[in-house]
XYZ file of C-alpha atoms in Angstrom:
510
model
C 15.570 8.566 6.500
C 17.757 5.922 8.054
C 18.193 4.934 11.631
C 19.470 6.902 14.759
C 23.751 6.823 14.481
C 25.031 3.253 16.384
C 25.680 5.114 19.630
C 22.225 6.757 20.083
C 20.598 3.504 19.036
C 22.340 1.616 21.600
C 21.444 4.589 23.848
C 17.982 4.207 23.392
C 18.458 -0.238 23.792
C 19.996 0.805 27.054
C 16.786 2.660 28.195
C 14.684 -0.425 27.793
C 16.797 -1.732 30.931
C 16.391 0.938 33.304
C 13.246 2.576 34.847
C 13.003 6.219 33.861
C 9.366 6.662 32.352
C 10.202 8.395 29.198
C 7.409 8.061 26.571
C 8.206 8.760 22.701
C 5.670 10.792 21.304
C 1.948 10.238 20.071
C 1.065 7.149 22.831
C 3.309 4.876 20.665
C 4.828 2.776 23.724
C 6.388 4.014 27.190
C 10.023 3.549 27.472
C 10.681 3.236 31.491
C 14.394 3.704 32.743
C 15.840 5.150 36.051
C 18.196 7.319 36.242
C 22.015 5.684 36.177
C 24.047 5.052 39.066
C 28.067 5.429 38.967
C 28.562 2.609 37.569
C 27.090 1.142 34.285
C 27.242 -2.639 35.831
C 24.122 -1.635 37.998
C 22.310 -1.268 35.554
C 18.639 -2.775 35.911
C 16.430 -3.661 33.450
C 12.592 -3.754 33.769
C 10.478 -5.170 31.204
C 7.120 -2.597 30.801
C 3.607 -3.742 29.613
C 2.310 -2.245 26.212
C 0.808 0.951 26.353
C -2.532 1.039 23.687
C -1.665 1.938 20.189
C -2.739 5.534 18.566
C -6.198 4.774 17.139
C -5.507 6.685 14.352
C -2.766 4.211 13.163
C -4.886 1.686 12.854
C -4.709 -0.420 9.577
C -7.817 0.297 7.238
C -10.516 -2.064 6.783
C -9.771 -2.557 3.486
C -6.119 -2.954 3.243
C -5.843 -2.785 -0.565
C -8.227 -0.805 -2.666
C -6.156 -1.413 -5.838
C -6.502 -5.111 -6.636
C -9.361 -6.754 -8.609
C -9.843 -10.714 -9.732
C -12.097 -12.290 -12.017
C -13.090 -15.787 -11.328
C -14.818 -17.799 -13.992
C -16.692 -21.036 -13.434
C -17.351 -23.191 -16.500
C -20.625 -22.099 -17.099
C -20.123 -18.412 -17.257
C -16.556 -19.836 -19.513
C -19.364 -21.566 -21.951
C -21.715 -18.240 -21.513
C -19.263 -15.844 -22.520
C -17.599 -18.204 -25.644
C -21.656 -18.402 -26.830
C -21.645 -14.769 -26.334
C -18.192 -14.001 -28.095
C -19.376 -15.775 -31.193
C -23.001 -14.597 -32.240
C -23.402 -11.130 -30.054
C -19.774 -9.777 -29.939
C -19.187 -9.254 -34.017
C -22.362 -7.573 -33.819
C -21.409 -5.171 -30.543
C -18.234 -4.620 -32.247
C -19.545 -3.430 -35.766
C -22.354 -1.272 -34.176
C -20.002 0.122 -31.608
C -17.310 1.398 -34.471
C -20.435 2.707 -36.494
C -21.352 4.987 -33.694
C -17.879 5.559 -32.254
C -16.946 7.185 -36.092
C -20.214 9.336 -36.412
C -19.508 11.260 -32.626
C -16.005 11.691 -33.774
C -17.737 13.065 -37.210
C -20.129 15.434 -34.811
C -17.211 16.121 -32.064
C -15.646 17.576 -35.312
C -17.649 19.691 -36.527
C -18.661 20.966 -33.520
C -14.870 21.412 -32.145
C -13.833 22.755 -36.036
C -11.737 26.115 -35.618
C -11.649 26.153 -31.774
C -8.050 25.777 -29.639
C -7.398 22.468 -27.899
C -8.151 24.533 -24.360
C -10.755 26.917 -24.740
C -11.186 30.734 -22.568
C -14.961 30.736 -23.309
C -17.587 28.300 -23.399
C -19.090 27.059 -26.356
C -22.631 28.541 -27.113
C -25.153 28.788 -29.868
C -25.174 25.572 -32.366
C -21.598 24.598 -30.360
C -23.354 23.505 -27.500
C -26.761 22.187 -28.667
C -24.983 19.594 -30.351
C -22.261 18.680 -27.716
C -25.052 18.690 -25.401
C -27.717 16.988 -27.662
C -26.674 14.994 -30.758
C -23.124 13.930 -29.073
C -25.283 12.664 -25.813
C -27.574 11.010 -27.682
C -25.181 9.149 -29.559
C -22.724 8.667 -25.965
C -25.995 6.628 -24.809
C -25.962 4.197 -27.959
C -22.731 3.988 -27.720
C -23.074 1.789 -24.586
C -26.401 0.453 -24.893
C -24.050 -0.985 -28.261
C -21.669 -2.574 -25.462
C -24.655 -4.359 -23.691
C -25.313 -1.392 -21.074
C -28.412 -0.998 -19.149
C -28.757 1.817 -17.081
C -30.442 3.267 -14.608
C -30.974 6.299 -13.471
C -32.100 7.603 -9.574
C -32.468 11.151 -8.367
C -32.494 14.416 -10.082
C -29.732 16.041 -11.745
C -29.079 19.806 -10.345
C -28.904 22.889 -12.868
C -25.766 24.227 -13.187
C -27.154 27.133 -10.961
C -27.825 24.990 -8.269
C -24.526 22.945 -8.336
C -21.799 24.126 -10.549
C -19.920 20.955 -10.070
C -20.519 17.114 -9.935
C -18.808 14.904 -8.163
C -18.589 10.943 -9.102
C -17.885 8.101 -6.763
C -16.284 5.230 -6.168
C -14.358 5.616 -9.453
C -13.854 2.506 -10.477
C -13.502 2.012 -14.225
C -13.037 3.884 -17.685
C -16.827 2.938 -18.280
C -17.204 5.643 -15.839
C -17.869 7.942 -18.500
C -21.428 6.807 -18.165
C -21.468 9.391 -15.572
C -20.936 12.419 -18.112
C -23.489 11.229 -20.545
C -26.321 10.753 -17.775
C -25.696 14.289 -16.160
C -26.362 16.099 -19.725
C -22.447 16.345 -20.950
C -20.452 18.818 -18.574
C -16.903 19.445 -18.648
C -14.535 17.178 -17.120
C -10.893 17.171 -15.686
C -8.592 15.161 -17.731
C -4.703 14.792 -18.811
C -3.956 16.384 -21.320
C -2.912 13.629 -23.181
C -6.167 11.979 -23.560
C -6.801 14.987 -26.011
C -4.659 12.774 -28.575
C -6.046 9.777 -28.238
C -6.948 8.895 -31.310
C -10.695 9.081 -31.748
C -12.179 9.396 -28.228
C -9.742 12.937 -28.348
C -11.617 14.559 -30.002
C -14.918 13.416 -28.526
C -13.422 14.739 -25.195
C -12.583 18.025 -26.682
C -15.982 18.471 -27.512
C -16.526 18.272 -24.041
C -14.641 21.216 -23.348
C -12.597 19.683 -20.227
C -10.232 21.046 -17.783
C -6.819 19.658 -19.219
C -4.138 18.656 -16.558
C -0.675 18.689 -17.440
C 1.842 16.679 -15.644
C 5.102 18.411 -17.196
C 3.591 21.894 -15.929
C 5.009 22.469 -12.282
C 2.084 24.766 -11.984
C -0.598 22.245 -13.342
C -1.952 21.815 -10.049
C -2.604 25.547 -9.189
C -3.702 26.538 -12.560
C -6.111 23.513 -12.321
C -8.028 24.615 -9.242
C -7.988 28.166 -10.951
C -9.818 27.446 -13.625
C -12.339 24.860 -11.956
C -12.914 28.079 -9.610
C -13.378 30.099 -12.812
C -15.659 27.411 -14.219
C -17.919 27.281 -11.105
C -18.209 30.879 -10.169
C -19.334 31.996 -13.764
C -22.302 30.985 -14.440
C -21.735 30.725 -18.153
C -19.391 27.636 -18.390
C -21.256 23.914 -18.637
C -21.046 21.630 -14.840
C -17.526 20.412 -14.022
C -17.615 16.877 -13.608
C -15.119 15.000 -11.443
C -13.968 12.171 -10.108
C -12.432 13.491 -6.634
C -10.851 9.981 -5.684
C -8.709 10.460 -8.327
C -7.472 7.381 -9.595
C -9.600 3.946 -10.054
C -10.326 1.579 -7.066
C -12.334 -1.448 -6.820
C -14.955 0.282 -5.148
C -15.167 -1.564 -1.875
C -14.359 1.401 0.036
C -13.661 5.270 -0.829
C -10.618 6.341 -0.653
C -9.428 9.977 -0.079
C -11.100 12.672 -2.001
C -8.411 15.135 -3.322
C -9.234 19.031 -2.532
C -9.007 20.598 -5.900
C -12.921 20.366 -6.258
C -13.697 22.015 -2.974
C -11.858 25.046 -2.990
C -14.592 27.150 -4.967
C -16.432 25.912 -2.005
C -20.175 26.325 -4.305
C -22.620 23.748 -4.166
C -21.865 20.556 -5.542
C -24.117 17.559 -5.805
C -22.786 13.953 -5.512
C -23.227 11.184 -8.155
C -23.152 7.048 -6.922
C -21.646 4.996 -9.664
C -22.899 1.040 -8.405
C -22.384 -1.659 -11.422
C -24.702 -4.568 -9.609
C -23.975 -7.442 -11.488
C -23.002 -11.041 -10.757
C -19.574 -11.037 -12.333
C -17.942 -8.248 -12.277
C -16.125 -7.252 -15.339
C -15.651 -3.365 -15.363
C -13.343 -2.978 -12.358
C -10.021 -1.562 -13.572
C -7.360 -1.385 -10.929
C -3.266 -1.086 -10.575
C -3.107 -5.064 -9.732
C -5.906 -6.342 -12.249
C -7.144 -6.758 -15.858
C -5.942 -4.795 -19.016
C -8.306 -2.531 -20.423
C -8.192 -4.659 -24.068
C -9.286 -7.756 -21.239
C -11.960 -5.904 -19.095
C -13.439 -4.597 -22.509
C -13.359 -7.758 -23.825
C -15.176 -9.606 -21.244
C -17.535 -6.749 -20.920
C -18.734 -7.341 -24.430
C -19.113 -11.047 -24.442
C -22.033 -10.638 -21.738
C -25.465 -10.827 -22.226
C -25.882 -7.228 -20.746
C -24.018 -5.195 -17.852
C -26.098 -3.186 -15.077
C -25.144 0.030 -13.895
C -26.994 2.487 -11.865
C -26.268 6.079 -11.999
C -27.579 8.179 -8.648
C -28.236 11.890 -8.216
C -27.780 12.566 -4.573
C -29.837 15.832 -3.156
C -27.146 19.004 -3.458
C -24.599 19.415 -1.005
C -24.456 23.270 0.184
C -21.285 24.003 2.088
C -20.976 25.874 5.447
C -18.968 28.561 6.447
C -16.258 26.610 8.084
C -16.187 23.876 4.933
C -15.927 27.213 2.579
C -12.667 28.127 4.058
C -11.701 24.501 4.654
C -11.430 22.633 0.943
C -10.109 19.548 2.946
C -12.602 19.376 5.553
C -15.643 19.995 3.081
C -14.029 16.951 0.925
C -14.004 15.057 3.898
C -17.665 15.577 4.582
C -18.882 15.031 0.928
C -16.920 11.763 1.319
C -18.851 11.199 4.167
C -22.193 11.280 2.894
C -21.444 9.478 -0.091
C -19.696 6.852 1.920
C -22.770 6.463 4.002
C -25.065 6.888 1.058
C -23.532 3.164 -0.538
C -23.057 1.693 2.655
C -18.837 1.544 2.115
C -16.347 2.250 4.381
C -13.348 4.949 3.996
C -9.861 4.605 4.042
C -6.974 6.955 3.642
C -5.648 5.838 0.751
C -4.287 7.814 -2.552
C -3.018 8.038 -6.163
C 0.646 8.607 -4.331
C -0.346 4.915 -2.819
C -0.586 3.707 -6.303
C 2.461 5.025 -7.041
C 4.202 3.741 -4.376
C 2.993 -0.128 -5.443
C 4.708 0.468 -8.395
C 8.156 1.486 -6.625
C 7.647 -1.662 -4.506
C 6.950 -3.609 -7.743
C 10.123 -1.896 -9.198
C 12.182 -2.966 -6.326
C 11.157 -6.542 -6.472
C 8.428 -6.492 -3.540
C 5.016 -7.510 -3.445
C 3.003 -4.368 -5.133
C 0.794 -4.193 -1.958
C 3.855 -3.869 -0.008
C 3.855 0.128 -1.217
C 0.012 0.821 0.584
C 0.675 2.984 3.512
C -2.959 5.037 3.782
C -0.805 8.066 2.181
C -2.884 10.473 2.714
C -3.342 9.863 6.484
C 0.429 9.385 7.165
C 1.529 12.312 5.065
C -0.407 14.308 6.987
C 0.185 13.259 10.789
C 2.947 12.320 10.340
C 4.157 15.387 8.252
C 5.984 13.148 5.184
C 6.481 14.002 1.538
C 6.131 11.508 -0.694
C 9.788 11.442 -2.032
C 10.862 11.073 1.837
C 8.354 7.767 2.143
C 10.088 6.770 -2.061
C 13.571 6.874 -0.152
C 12.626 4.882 3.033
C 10.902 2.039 0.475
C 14.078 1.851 -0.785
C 15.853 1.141 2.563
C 13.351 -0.939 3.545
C 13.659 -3.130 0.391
C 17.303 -3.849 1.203
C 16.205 -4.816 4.552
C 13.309 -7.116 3.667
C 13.779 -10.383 3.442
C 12.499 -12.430 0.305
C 11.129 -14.833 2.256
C 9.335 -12.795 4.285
C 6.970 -11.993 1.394
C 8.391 -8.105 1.691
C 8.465 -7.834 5.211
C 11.119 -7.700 8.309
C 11.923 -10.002 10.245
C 13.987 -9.836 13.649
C 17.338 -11.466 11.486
C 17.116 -8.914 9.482
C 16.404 -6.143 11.730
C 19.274 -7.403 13.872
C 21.507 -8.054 10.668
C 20.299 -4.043 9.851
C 21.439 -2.531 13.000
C 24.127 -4.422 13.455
C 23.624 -6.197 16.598
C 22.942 -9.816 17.567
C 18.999 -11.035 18.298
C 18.390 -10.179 22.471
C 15.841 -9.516 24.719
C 16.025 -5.211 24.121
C 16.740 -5.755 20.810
C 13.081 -7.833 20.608
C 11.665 -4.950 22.761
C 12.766 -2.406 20.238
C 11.356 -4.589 17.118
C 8.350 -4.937 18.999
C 7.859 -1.245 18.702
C 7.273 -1.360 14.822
C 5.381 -4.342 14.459
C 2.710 -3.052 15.648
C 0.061 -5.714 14.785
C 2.306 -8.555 16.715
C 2.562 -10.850 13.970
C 6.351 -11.419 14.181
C 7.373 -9.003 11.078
C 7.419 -5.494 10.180
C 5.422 -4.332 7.074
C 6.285 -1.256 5.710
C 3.478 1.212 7.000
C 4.947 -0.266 10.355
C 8.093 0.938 9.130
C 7.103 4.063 8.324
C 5.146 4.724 11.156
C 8.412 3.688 13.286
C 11.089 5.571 11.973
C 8.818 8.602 12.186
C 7.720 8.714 15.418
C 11.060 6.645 17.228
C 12.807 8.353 15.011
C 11.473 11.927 13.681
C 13.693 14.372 13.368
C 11.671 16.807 15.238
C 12.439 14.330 18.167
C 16.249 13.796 17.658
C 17.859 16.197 19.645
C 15.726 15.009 22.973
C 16.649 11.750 21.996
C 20.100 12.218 21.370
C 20.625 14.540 24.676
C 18.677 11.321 26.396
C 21.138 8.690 24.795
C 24.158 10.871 26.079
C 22.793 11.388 29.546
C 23.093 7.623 29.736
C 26.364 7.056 28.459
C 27.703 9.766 30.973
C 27.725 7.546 34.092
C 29.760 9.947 36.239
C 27.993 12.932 35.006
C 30.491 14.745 33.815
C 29.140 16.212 30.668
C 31.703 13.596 28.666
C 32.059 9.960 27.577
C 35.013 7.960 27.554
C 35.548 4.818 26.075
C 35.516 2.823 29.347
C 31.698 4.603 30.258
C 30.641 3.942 26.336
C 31.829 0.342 26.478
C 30.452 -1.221 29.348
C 26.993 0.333 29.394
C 26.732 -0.565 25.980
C 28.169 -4.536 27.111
C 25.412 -4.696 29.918
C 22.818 -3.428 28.310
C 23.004 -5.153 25.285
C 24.256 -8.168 27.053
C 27.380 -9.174 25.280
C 30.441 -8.799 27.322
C 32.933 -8.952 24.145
C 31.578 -6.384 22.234
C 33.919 -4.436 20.553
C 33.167 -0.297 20.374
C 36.629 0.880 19.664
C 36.353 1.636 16.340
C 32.692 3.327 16.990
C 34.651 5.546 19.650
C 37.363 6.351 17.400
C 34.930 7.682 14.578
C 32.699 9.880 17.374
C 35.814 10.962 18.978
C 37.128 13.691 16.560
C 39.853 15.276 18.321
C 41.420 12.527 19.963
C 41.055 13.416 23.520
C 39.671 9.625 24.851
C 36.709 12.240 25.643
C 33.494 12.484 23.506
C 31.408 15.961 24.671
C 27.847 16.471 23.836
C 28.598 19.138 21.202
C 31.243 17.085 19.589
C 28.568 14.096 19.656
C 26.226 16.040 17.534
């Protein structure tokens, strides 16, 4: 998306000096003008106060999900070196011993079956994927230095086919599956060949997702429907955030998990310890680091909680996205965290801005809140980082300034040209970010919006209201409202004016 054409952005410049109350969409700002007298010298400008900004814009209370840092003091340095030389061999060669045996058991028990499955396992199958290969999934992290603990009741599969698992926050997550009596997961597909821990997940007979299917994302909710409905399949388990966070907040909960719109019972993941070492995020530790510095302590606490069943109502059975908004809820209130809007296409979009040479956190726009009000696809949002890196100063710390916006458009720094800035930077810090950005060009410059807002920009240009523009009206509204009495528009003319009449109409405009 790139800005309005130069004419119907010096259009809508003009209207911020005359006093027609015109007011772009959503409660953004007001935009007063009056309506133009026969000549464009008369024209007036009027400064107008703020109008409040759209609550629903407002920035999140946690404005990056996605980061995590470690600091050590000395102390826990000297802890951790003690640690790494007398405990850690130890953790490591217990760790491998059990780590081989459940790929021995996942084995056996996985021996002669397809890598995706049409029926469940039963008989021997599933006693020891839900017995032996449990048992051993607990020493396997009690071998790390894992102490758990476990609140609430798990549900029967009757009661709530599926289980969902917030804030996810690490790949020692998998806690969660061992504590809840092994049920099926969702995973990529490609964690089927890790080496290992593949087959240990095959065991579990999981919902595979593949990202080079199209359909992946239909034929996942398909079979977690088929899963739940059945009564013969093992619990789903799921993490609905979808991609880890460092659990300060809980970010959007994606719908695939609600549409069966059965029971489901939420599970609170809290690691309450003093240095936190699990956390893996997009801006963080490696997982070779995280597991490293999880095994040189003395022990890690995690707590594992079985909230009471959720039972959906009507309205939250026909509405997957409302009934993930109200598990969300309840979880949310159940660890005392607030929610944000945020996404996997978020993460995705830190590593475009990393890609582009901007600060990673430069890419967090609340995706899932924007996309949605503001009716965006996430290629359209890739396209307009893009733009908006070529715009951003560096020494802004990827953000715009009002040289660069004026350098952008064009136009030298003035009074309307501040007024119009002012309208993205919405938090009045001097620079535009780019949710700002976004948020801008949507809603000054949405296309569902552009043909009122060109038909207003011509209206103005058309001082003697005679349903054309020469180049004597386009000039000198365009030199009084923008204040600079040399301007050149010639050329500008010459491109709008197609047929060479000296005469631009409001069909040959558009």
């Amino acid at each position: 998306m790139e800005f309005y054409p130069n004419w119907c952005v010096a259009g809508v410049l003009a209207h911020f000096r005359i006093s027609l109350h015109l007011t772009l969409s959503c409660g953004f700002r007001a935009l007063h003008l009056s309506h133009p007298s026969s000549s464009a010298n008369k024209v007036q400008q009027q400064r107008v106060p703020p109008l409040p900004r759209q609550k629903s814009f407002i920035p999140p209370q946690i404005p990056n999900p996605f980061v995590h840092e470690i600091n050590l003091s000395p102390l826990t340095k000297l802890k951790m070196l003690l640690c790494g030389l007398f405990i850690l061999p130890l953790r490591i060669i217990l760790f491998m011993i059990v780590l081989l045996v459940s790929w021995l058991v996942a084995a056996i028990a996985t021996c002669c079956c397809p890598e995706r499955n049409e029926k469940p396992f039963n008989g021997w199958r599933r006693k020891v994927t839900q017995s032996l290969i449990s048992t051993l999934g607990r020493l396997l992290f009690f071998s790390m230095g894992f102490h758990v603990r476990v609140e609430g009741k798990p549900a029967s599969p009757a009661d709530a086919p599926i289980l969902l698992v917030a804030p996810h926050s690490s790949f020692f997550d998998a806690i969660a599956v061992i504590v809840s009596g092994m049920p099926s997961s969702v995973s990529r597909e490609e964690n089927i060949s890790v080496p290992l821990f593949g087959r240990i997940l095959r065991a579990l007979q999981p919902v595979l997702v593949s990202r080079a299917d199209p359909d992946s994302r239909k034929n996942t909710i398909d079979e977690i429907k088929k899963r739940a409905t059945s009564g013969d399949w093992p619990q789903v388990l799921i993490f609905p955030e979808g991609t880890c966070t460092n659990h300060t907040c809980l970010i959007s909960f994606k719908p695939g998990a609600f549409h069966p719109g059965v029971a489901v019972q939420p599970i609170l993941l809290k690691y309450p310890n003093t240095l936190d070492t699990v956390t893996w995020t997009w801006q963080g530790y490696t997982v070779e680091k995280l597991l490293l510095l999880t095994l040189c302590q003395i022990w890690t606490n995690v707590t594992v909680e079985f909230l009471p069943v959720y039972v959906p109502s009507e309205d939250e059975k026909k509405d997957p996205f409302l009934y993930a908004h109200n598990v969300r809820h309840t979880m949310a209130q159940a660890l005392g965290l607030p929610v944000t809007d945020h996404t996997y296409e978020d993460c995705r979009l830190m590593m475009t801005a990393g890609e582009l040479t901007l600060p990673m956190e430069t890419g967090l726009v609340e995706f899932t809140k924007i996309s949605k009000k503001l009716n965006l696809k996430w290629d359209n949002i890739r396209k307009q980082l893009e733009i908006f890196a070529s715009i951003a100063g560096s020494c802004k710390g990827g953000r715009i300034g009002i040289e660069e916006f004026a350098r952008h458009l064009k136009l030298p720094v003035s009074d309307v040209l501040q007024e119009l800035f002012s309208l993205f930077d919405r938090n009045k810090d001097g620079t535009i970010d780019f949710r700002e950005y976004v948020i801008g060009m949507a809603i000054l410059c949405n296309p569902a919006n552009t043909e009122e807002t060109i038909k207003m920009a011509f209206k103005l240009f058309d001082v003697d209201e005679d349903e054309s523009i020469t180049e004597v009206e386009f000039s000198s509204l365009l030199q009084s409202s923008l204040g600079v009495p040399d301007l050149d528009v010639s050329k500008l003319f010459r491109d709008m004016d197609a047929d060479n009449s000296g005469k631009i109409s409001y069909g040959s405009s558009t």
